[in-house]
Amino acid sequence: MDGKVSGSGAAPRGEVGSIAVDADGVVRDCDEVFARSLGRTREQVVGSRLADLVAPDVAALRGREALLEQVESLVASLQEAIDSRDEFLSIASHELKTPLTALQLQVDGLLRASARLGGELSPLLRDRLAAIGRQGKRIGQLVADLLDVSRIRGGLLDLKLEPVDLAQVARDAVERFRQQAALAGCELMLETAGPVVGPWDRGRLDQVASNLVSNALKYGKGKPVEVAAWRDGDAALLAVADQGIGIAPEQQDRIFQRFERAASGREFGG
């Protein structure tokens, strides 16, 4: 028994293929259009069983199943690695806090002792101790923030909102980096136009300002760095401008992803 089957299959739109099949289901003839619809040549189709030609590729299906199993295994391994990372950050944060707290107590004790002794410590030594104390507190805050990546990932990061002057945050960042700016040969300039107060998280804003100024000094070494904070209608703006290497336009979206950077690590540390 011969039959004729028409269809477009994978053939170009508008083309109709034809095929002749005998009573045993063997293809006796077909045209090139029908062969292309099966992804084969006419010679490969003629003489084959039609059921075999249109049946699912068992080997391909098994290959996809094996690939799916590999993907699922990889996802499970990645989740296990993320859980291990979060556990490590938790332990590291706890272990680092202990010596930092002891160091901070020692510095505070020395400063209090100096005050009780009527200022027998030299002004330079007192200033250095105070600077150590400030940096110790900052390191302690950074240690406390080690878990931020995990908290952000889990949607658990809390913002401590309070009235904060963005202009003062900018001033504090500039003063904190005065010495580093001098070492980098950068003139560090600040421009503000009065208080810029809003309901923000002071610590997070300080992180942003510090990171921006630090990067400006790193990548704009030897050139001026300008810091500005101002209000524009209902918005508050913080800007840090340097005259350094800049960021290529094609890199500007990517660098705001986690752990990304545009500059070579061999040329710039961090």
mmCIF file of C-alpha atoms in Angstrom, residues 5-131:
data_model
loop_
_atom_site.group_PDB
_atom_site.id
_atom_site.type_symbol
_atom_site.label_atom_id
_atom_site.label_comp_id
_atom_site.label_asym_id
_atom_site.label_seq_id
_atom_site.Cartn_x
_atom_site.Cartn_y
_atom_site.Cartn_z
ATOM 1 C CA VAL A 5 2.081 12.461 3.278
ATOM 2 C CA SER A 6 2.400 16.232 3.041
ATOM 3 C CA GLY A 7 3.728 18.626 5.608
ATOM 4 C CA SER A 8 6.089 21.482 6.159
ATOM 5 C CA GLY A 9 8.112 20.052 9.085
ATOM 6 C CA ALA A 10 11.339 22.012 9.368
ATOM 7 C CA ALA A 11 11.161 22.993 5.715
ATOM 8 C CA PRO A 12 10.993 26.668 4.744
ATOM 9 C CA ARG A 13 7.570 28.271 5.130
ATOM 10 C CA GLY A 14 5.380 27.634 2.079
ATOM 11 C CA GLU A 15 7.112 24.405 0.968
ATOM 12 C CA VAL A 16 5.173 21.114 1.134
ATOM 13 C CA GLY A 17 6.995 17.790 1.102
ATOM 14 C CA SER A 18 5.741 14.440 -0.144
ATOM 15 C CA ILE A 19 6.548 10.823 0.746
ATOM 16 C CA ALA A 20 5.550 7.336 -0.453
ATOM 17 C CA VAL A 21 5.356 4.591 2.193
ATOM 18 C CA ASP A 22 4.610 0.883 1.599
ATOM 19 C CA ALA A 23 2.418 -1.419 3.700
ATOM 20 C CA ASP A 24 5.335 -2.292 5.996
ATOM 21 C CA GLY A 25 5.928 1.356 6.814
ATOM 22 C CA VAL A 26 9.111 1.588 4.740
ATOM 23 C CA VAL A 27 9.722 4.813 2.848
ATOM 24 C CA ARG A 28 9.892 4.028 -0.855
ATOM 25 C CA ASP A 29 10.313 7.576 -2.078
ATOM 26 C CA CYS A 30 10.292 11.175 -0.872
ATOM 27 C CA ASP A 31 11.341 14.563 -2.089
ATOM 28 C CA GLU A 32 14.108 16.799 -0.737
ATOM 29 C CA VAL A 33 11.616 19.053 1.070
ATOM 30 C CA PHE A 34 10.337 16.204 3.215
ATOM 31 C CA ALA A 35 13.870 14.960 3.881
ATOM 32 C CA ARG A 36 14.930 18.428 5.044
ATOM 33 C CA SER A 37 11.928 18.557 7.372
ATOM 34 C CA LEU A 38 13.496 15.577 9.191
ATOM 35 C CA GLY A 39 16.959 17.093 9.116
ATOM 36 C CA ARG A 40 18.187 14.363 6.741
ATOM 37 C CA THR A 41 19.034 13.846 3.079
ATOM 38 C CA ARG A 42 16.720 12.031 0.644
ATOM 39 C CA GLU A 43 19.161 9.112 0.490
ATOM 40 C CA GLN A 44 18.998 8.733 4.289
ATOM 41 C CA VAL A 45 15.204 8.717 4.321
ATOM 42 C CA VAL A 46 14.416 6.344 1.402
ATOM 43 C CA GLY A 47 14.539 2.730 2.578
ATOM 44 C CA SER A 48 14.100 3.580 6.255
ATOM 45 C CA ARG A 49 11.067 2.834 8.403
ATOM 46 C CA LEU A 50 8.945 5.923 8.826
ATOM 47 C CA ALA A 51 8.387 5.106 12.529
ATOM 48 C CA ASP A 52 12.145 5.122 13.083
ATOM 49 C CA LEU A 53 12.539 8.439 11.326
ATOM 50 C CA VAL A 54 9.954 10.255 13.432
ATOM 51 C CA ALA A 55 10.543 8.415 16.738
ATOM 52 C CA PRO A 56 12.273 10.335 19.547
ATOM 53 C CA ASP A 57 16.042 10.073 19.613
ATOM 54 C CA VAL A 58 16.415 7.831 22.669
ATOM 55 C CA ALA A 59 20.147 8.486 22.937
ATOM 56 C CA ALA A 60 19.554 12.248 22.836
ATOM 57 C CA LEU A 61 16.839 11.974 25.494
ATOM 58 C CA ARG A 62 19.134 9.978 27.743
ATOM 59 C CA GLY A 63 21.873 12.542 27.164
ATOM 60 C CA ARG A 64 19.532 15.365 28.207
ATOM 61 C CA GLU A 65 18.503 13.429 31.303
ATOM 62 C CA ALA A 66 22.154 12.898 32.235
ATOM 63 C CA LEU A 67 22.844 16.610 31.661
ATOM 64 C CA LEU A 68 19.861 17.549 33.831
ATOM 65 C CA GLU A 69 21.191 15.312 36.618
ATOM 66 C CA GLN A 70 24.586 17.005 36.342
ATOM 67 C CA VAL A 71 22.968 20.450 36.551
ATOM 68 C CA GLU A 72 20.938 19.439 39.611
ATOM 69 C CA SER A 73 24.089 18.070 41.249
ATOM 70 C CA LEU A 74 25.949 21.288 40.485
ATOM 71 C CA VAL A 75 23.136 23.405 41.941
ATOM 72 C CA ALA A 76 23.185 21.286 45.111
ATOM 73 C CA SER A 77 26.978 21.684 45.356
ATOM 74 C CA LEU A 78 26.720 25.455 44.879
ATOM 75 C CA GLN A 79 24.065 25.707 47.581
ATOM 76 C CA GLU A 80 26.262 23.686 49.923
ATOM 77 C CA ALA A 81 29.192 26.012 49.154
ATOM 78 C CA ILE A 82 27.040 29.089 49.849
ATOM 79 C CA ASP A 83 25.865 27.611 53.154
ATOM 80 C CA SER A 84 29.492 26.859 54.093
ATOM 81 C CA ARG A 85 30.492 30.417 53.204
ATOM 82 C CA ASP A 86 27.724 31.869 55.354
ATOM 83 C CA GLU A 87 28.780 29.671 58.267
ATOM 84 C CA PHE A 88 32.418 30.726 57.828
ATOM 85 C CA LEU A 89 31.473 34.415 57.788
ATOM 86 C CA SER A 90 29.469 33.974 60.963
ATOM 87 C CA ILE A 91 32.346 32.231 62.758
ATOM 88 C CA ALA A 92 34.964 34.672 61.432
ATOM 89 C CA SER A 93 32.894 37.656 62.502
ATOM 90 C CA HIS A 94 32.569 36.290 66.020
ATOM 91 C CA GLU A 95 36.244 35.332 66.338
ATOM 92 C CA LEU A 96 37.543 38.677 65.051
ATOM 93 C CA LYS A 97 35.351 40.700 67.379
ATOM 94 C CA THR A 98 37.057 39.352 70.511
ATOM 95 C CA PRO A 99 40.602 40.713 69.914
ATOM 96 C CA LEU A 100 39.247 43.922 68.400
ATOM 97 C CA THR A 101 37.128 44.570 71.464
ATOM 98 C CA ALA A 102 40.168 43.989 73.707
ATOM 99 C CA LEU A 103 42.258 46.395 71.602
ATOM 100 C CA GLN A 104 39.543 49.036 71.726
ATOM 101 C CA LEU A 105 39.304 48.731 75.507
ATOM 102 C CA GLN A 106 43.076 49.175 75.861
ATOM 103 C CA VAL A 107 43.075 52.323 73.704
ATOM 104 C CA ASP A 108 40.083 53.783 75.548
ATOM 105 C CA GLY A 109 41.792 53.000 78.852
ATOM 106 C CA LEU A 110 44.985 54.802 77.819
ATOM 107 C CA LEU A 111 43.036 57.868 76.730
ATOM 108 C CA ARG A 112 41.120 57.966 80.019
ATOM 109 C CA ALA A 113 44.356 57.530 81.972
ATOM 110 C CA SER A 114 45.912 60.421 80.051
ATOM 111 C CA ALA A 115 42.956 62.634 80.967
ATOM 112 C CA ARG A 116 43.232 61.693 84.648
ATOM 113 C CA LEU A 117 46.969 62.392 84.668
ATOM 114 C CA GLY A 118 46.404 65.932 83.522
ATOM 115 C CA GLY A 119 47.580 65.476 79.968
ATOM 116 C CA GLU A 120 51.018 64.037 80.653
ATOM 117 C CA LEU A 121 50.889 62.318 77.281
ATOM 118 C CA SER A 122 52.130 64.495 74.439
ATOM 119 C CA PRO A 123 49.478 65.949 72.129
ATOM 120 C CA LEU A 124 50.938 63.887 69.265
ATOM 121 C CA LEU A 125 50.619 60.650 71.241
ATOM 122 C CA ARG A 126 47.068 61.489 72.282
ATOM 123 C CA ASP A 127 46.135 62.206 68.675
ATOM 124 C CA ARG A 128 47.678 58.938 67.540
ATOM 125 C CA LEU A 129 45.827 56.987 70.227
ATOM 126 C CA ALA A 130 42.580 58.678 69.267
ATOM 127 C CA ALA A 131 43.203 57.799 65.611
#
